[in-house]
Amino acid sequence: MTLKPIRPGDCIGLVAPGSPFDRTKFQIACDLLERQGYRVSTGVNAFKSRGYVAGAESDRAADLVNAFLDPEIAAVISIRGGYGSGCMLPWLAFSKIRDRLKPFVGYSDVTFLHLSFQAALGWATFHGPNLMDLAENPESAIKLLQSLQGERDFSFEFTDDRILQEGVASGRLVGGNLT
């Protein structure tokens, strides 16, 4: 299965698998995506809040699964990380989405989902900015969209102070960040 590049006019699904989020920043980021020519579709449960998570596990998982099942949605972006993605595992219907590969982007607590999709489905996903980051850094939104369009490499730049061992390597990278 091959990922298809997204194009202006496509719909981007927004899901909240982790913590609740700031609605003002959410709207700023949505407006930015729309100015770039994309439509957005937010999960029906995304605005729920249950303590330190964005609603019940079953609701958050349903939004994620529905985003992959919806033929109108070309890519899925996590609204924010925080905490809670790992609690969704019993409600993730991997068998329903097996053949529905789409670009999936997020980081932090969303790492759990990246690793789950890779282990259960063999999917490659994108450890990249959550929607809330796009509100604070519009330049990263442009770069993300260019990457998802296939017009720019999806890569990280390392400064000299972050290089532990100089050289060249190739292979599969598995990682991320979790609590």
Short mmCIF file of N, CA, C and O in Angstrom, two decimals, residues 55-104:
data_model
loop_
_atom_site.label_atom_id
_atom_site.label_comp_id
_atom_site.label_asym_id
_atom_site.label_seq_id
_atom_site.Cartn_x
_atom_site.Cartn_y
_atom_site.Cartn_z
N GLY A 55 -11.80 13.68 26.28
CA GLY A 55 -12.98 12.83 26.21
C GLY A 55 -12.68 11.37 26.51
O GLY A 55 -11.55 10.98 26.76
N ALA A 56 -13.72 10.56 26.45
CA ALA A 56 -13.61 9.13 26.73
C ALA A 56 -12.74 8.43 25.68
O ALA A 56 -12.71 8.84 24.52
N GLU A 57 -12.07 7.38 26.09
CA GLU A 57 -11.20 6.64 25.19
C GLU A 57 -11.95 6.16 23.96
O GLU A 57 -11.47 6.25 22.83
N SER A 58 -13.16 5.62 24.17
CA SER A 58 -13.94 5.10 23.05
C SER A 58 -14.30 6.21 22.06
O SER A 58 -14.29 5.98 20.84
N ASP A 59 -14.60 7.41 22.55
CA ASP A 59 -14.93 8.53 21.66
C ASP A 59 -13.71 8.98 20.87
O ASP A 59 -13.81 9.25 19.66
N ARG A 60 -12.57 9.09 21.53
CA ARG A 60 -11.35 9.54 20.84
C ARG A 60 -10.94 8.51 19.78
O ARG A 60 -10.55 8.87 18.67
N ALA A 61 -11.06 7.22 20.12
CA ALA A 61 -10.73 6.16 19.17
C ALA A 61 -11.70 6.17 17.99
O ALA A 61 -11.30 5.99 16.84
N ALA A 62 -12.99 6.40 18.26
CA ALA A 62 -13.99 6.44 17.19
C ALA A 62 -13.67 7.55 16.20
O ALA A 62 -13.76 7.35 14.97
N ASP A 63 -13.29 8.72 16.69
CA ASP A 63 -12.94 9.82 15.79
C ASP A 63 -11.75 9.45 14.92
O ASP A 63 -11.73 9.75 13.71
N LEU A 64 -10.75 8.81 15.51
CA LEU A 64 -9.57 8.43 14.75
C LEU A 64 -9.92 7.40 13.68
O LEU A 64 -9.57 7.56 12.50
N VAL A 65 -10.63 6.35 14.05
CA VAL A 65 -11.03 5.31 13.10
C VAL A 65 -11.90 5.92 12.00
O VAL A 65 -11.70 5.65 10.81
N ASN A 66 -12.87 6.76 12.37
CA ASN A 66 -13.75 7.38 11.38
C ASN A 66 -12.99 8.26 10.40
O ASN A 66 -13.35 8.34 9.23
N ALA A 67 -11.94 8.93 10.86
CA ALA A 67 -11.13 9.75 9.96
C ALA A 67 -10.45 8.89 8.90
O ALA A 67 -10.37 9.27 7.73
N PHE A 68 -9.99 7.71 9.28
CA PHE A 68 -9.37 6.81 8.30
C PHE A 68 -10.42 6.19 7.38
O PHE A 68 -10.15 5.94 6.21
N LEU A 69 -11.61 5.95 7.88
CA LEU A 69 -12.66 5.34 7.07
C LEU A 69 -13.33 6.32 6.10
O LEU A 69 -13.84 5.92 5.06
N ASP A 70 -13.33 7.60 6.43
CA ASP A 70 -14.01 8.61 5.62
C ASP A 70 -13.27 8.81 4.29
O ASP A 70 -12.13 9.28 4.27
N PRO A 71 -13.91 8.49 3.17
CA PRO A 71 -13.23 8.63 1.87
C PRO A 71 -12.93 10.09 1.50
O PRO A 71 -12.09 10.33 0.63
N GLU A 72 -13.60 11.05 2.13
CA GLU A 72 -13.35 12.46 1.85
C GLU A 72 -12.06 12.96 2.49
O GLU A 72 -11.50 13.97 2.06
N ILE A 73 -11.58 12.28 3.53
CA ILE A 73 -10.40 12.73 4.26
C ILE A 73 -9.14 12.12 3.63
O ILE A 73 -9.03 10.91 3.47
N ALA A 74 -8.20 13.01 3.27
CA ALA A 74 -6.97 12.59 2.60
C ALA A 74 -5.80 12.39 3.56
O ALA A 74 -4.84 11.69 3.24
N ALA A 75 -5.83 13.05 4.71
CA ALA A 75 -4.75 12.96 5.70
C ALA A 75 -5.36 13.22 7.07
O ALA A 75 -6.43 13.85 7.18
N VAL A 76 -4.68 12.75 8.11
CA VAL A 76 -5.17 12.92 9.48
C VAL A 76 -4.07 13.57 10.31
O VAL A 76 -2.92 13.11 10.30
N ILE A 77 -4.42 14.64 11.00
CA ILE A 77 -3.46 15.34 11.87
C ILE A 77 -4.02 15.34 13.30
O ILE A 77 -5.19 15.65 13.53
N SER A 78 -3.16 15.01 14.24
CA SER A 78 -3.53 15.06 15.65
C SER A 78 -3.57 16.52 16.09
O SER A 78 -2.68 17.30 15.75
N ILE A 79 -4.59 16.87 16.84
CA ILE A 79 -4.72 18.26 17.28
C ILE A 79 -3.64 18.60 18.30
O ILE A 79 -3.02 19.65 18.22
N ARG A 80 -3.38 17.70 19.24
CA ARG A 80 -2.26 17.90 20.16
C ARG A 80 -1.89 16.57 20.80
O ARG A 80 -2.60 15.59 20.69
N GLY A 81 -0.75 16.56 21.45
CA GLY A 81 -0.31 15.38 22.19
C GLY A 81 -0.81 15.48 23.61
O GLY A 81 -1.99 15.69 23.86
N GLY A 82 0.09 15.37 24.55
CA GLY A 82 -0.26 15.47 25.96
C GLY A 82 -0.27 14.13 26.63
O GLY A 82 0.78 13.59 26.97
N TYR A 83 -1.45 13.55 26.79
CA TYR A 83 -1.57 12.25 27.43
C TYR A 83 -2.90 11.63 27.02
O TYR A 83 -3.89 12.33 26.89
N GLY A 84 -2.91 10.32 26.83
CA GLY A 84 -4.16 9.62 26.62
C GLY A 84 -4.22 8.68 25.43
O GLY A 84 -5.10 7.83 25.37
N SER A 85 -3.32 8.82 24.46
CA SER A 85 -3.40 7.97 23.27
C SER A 85 -3.30 6.49 23.60
O SER A 85 -4.02 5.67 23.02
N GLY A 86 -2.43 6.14 24.51
CA GLY A 86 -2.24 4.73 24.86
C GLY A 86 -3.47 4.09 25.46
O GLY A 86 -3.68 2.87 25.31
N CYS A 87 -4.31 4.86 26.08
CA CYS A 87 -5.53 4.33 26.69
C CYS A 87 -6.57 3.93 25.66
O CYS A 87 -7.56 3.26 25.98
N MET A 88 -6.38 4.33 24.42
CA MET A 88 -7.35 4.06 23.36
C MET A 88 -7.21 2.66 22.76
O MET A 88 -8.08 2.23 22.01
N LEU A 89 -6.15 1.96 23.05
CA LEU A 89 -5.85 0.69 22.39
C LEU A 89 -7.03 -0.28 22.31
O LEU A 89 -7.30 -0.82 21.24
N PRO A 90 -7.78 -0.53 23.38
CA PRO A 90 -8.88 -1.50 23.27
C PRO A 90 -9.96 -1.09 22.27
O PRO A 90 -10.73 -1.94 21.83
N TRP A 91 -10.03 0.18 21.90
CA TRP A 91 -11.07 0.67 21.00
C TRP A 91 -10.57 0.92 19.59
O TRP A 91 -11.34 1.36 18.74
N LEU A 92 -9.30 0.67 19.32
CA LEU A 92 -8.78 0.90 17.97
C LEU A 92 -9.10 -0.30 17.09
O LEU A 92 -8.59 -1.40 17.30
N ALA A 93 -9.95 -0.10 16.11
CA ALA A 93 -10.42 -1.16 15.23
C ALA A 93 -9.46 -1.31 14.05
O ALA A 93 -9.74 -0.89 12.93
N PHE A 94 -8.30 -1.92 14.32
CA PHE A 94 -7.28 -2.06 13.28
C PHE A 94 -7.81 -2.80 12.06
O PHE A 94 -7.47 -2.45 10.93
N SER A 95 -8.65 -3.81 12.26
CA SER A 95 -9.16 -4.58 11.12
C SER A 95 -10.01 -3.73 10.18
O SER A 95 -10.02 -3.96 8.98
N LYS A 96 -10.69 -2.73 10.70
CA LYS A 96 -11.53 -1.85 9.86
C LYS A 96 -10.70 -0.90 9.01
O LYS A 96 -11.13 -0.50 7.93
N ILE A 97 -9.54 -0.48 9.51
CA ILE A 97 -8.76 0.54 8.80
C ILE A 97 -7.55 -0.03 8.07
O ILE A 97 -6.82 0.72 7.42
N ARG A 98 -7.36 -1.34 8.13
CA ARG A 98 -6.17 -1.98 7.55
C ARG A 98 -5.86 -1.47 6.13
O ARG A 98 -4.71 -1.22 5.79
N ASP A 99 -6.87 -1.33 5.29
CA ASP A 99 -6.67 -0.92 3.90
C ASP A 99 -6.97 0.56 3.67
O ASP A 99 -7.23 0.97 2.55
N ARG A 100 -6.92 1.36 4.71
CA ARG A 100 -7.26 2.78 4.62
C ARG A 100 -6.08 3.69 4.95
O ARG A 100 -6.25 4.74 5.57
N LEU A 101 -4.90 3.30 4.53
CA LEU A 101 -3.69 4.07 4.82
C LEU A 101 -3.82 5.50 4.29
O LEU A 101 -4.17 5.72 3.14
N LYS A 102 -3.55 6.44 5.17
CA LYS A 102 -3.50 7.87 4.84
C LYS A 102 -2.36 8.47 5.63
O LYS A 102 -1.98 7.94 6.68
N PRO A 103 -1.81 9.59 5.19
CA PRO A 103 -0.82 10.26 6.02
C PRO A 103 -1.40 10.57 7.40
O PRO A 103 -2.52 11.09 7.49
N PHE A 104 -0.67 10.21 8.44
CA PHE A 104 -1.06 10.48 9.81
C PHE A 104 0.10 11.21 10.47
O PHE A 104 1.24 10.73 10.44
#
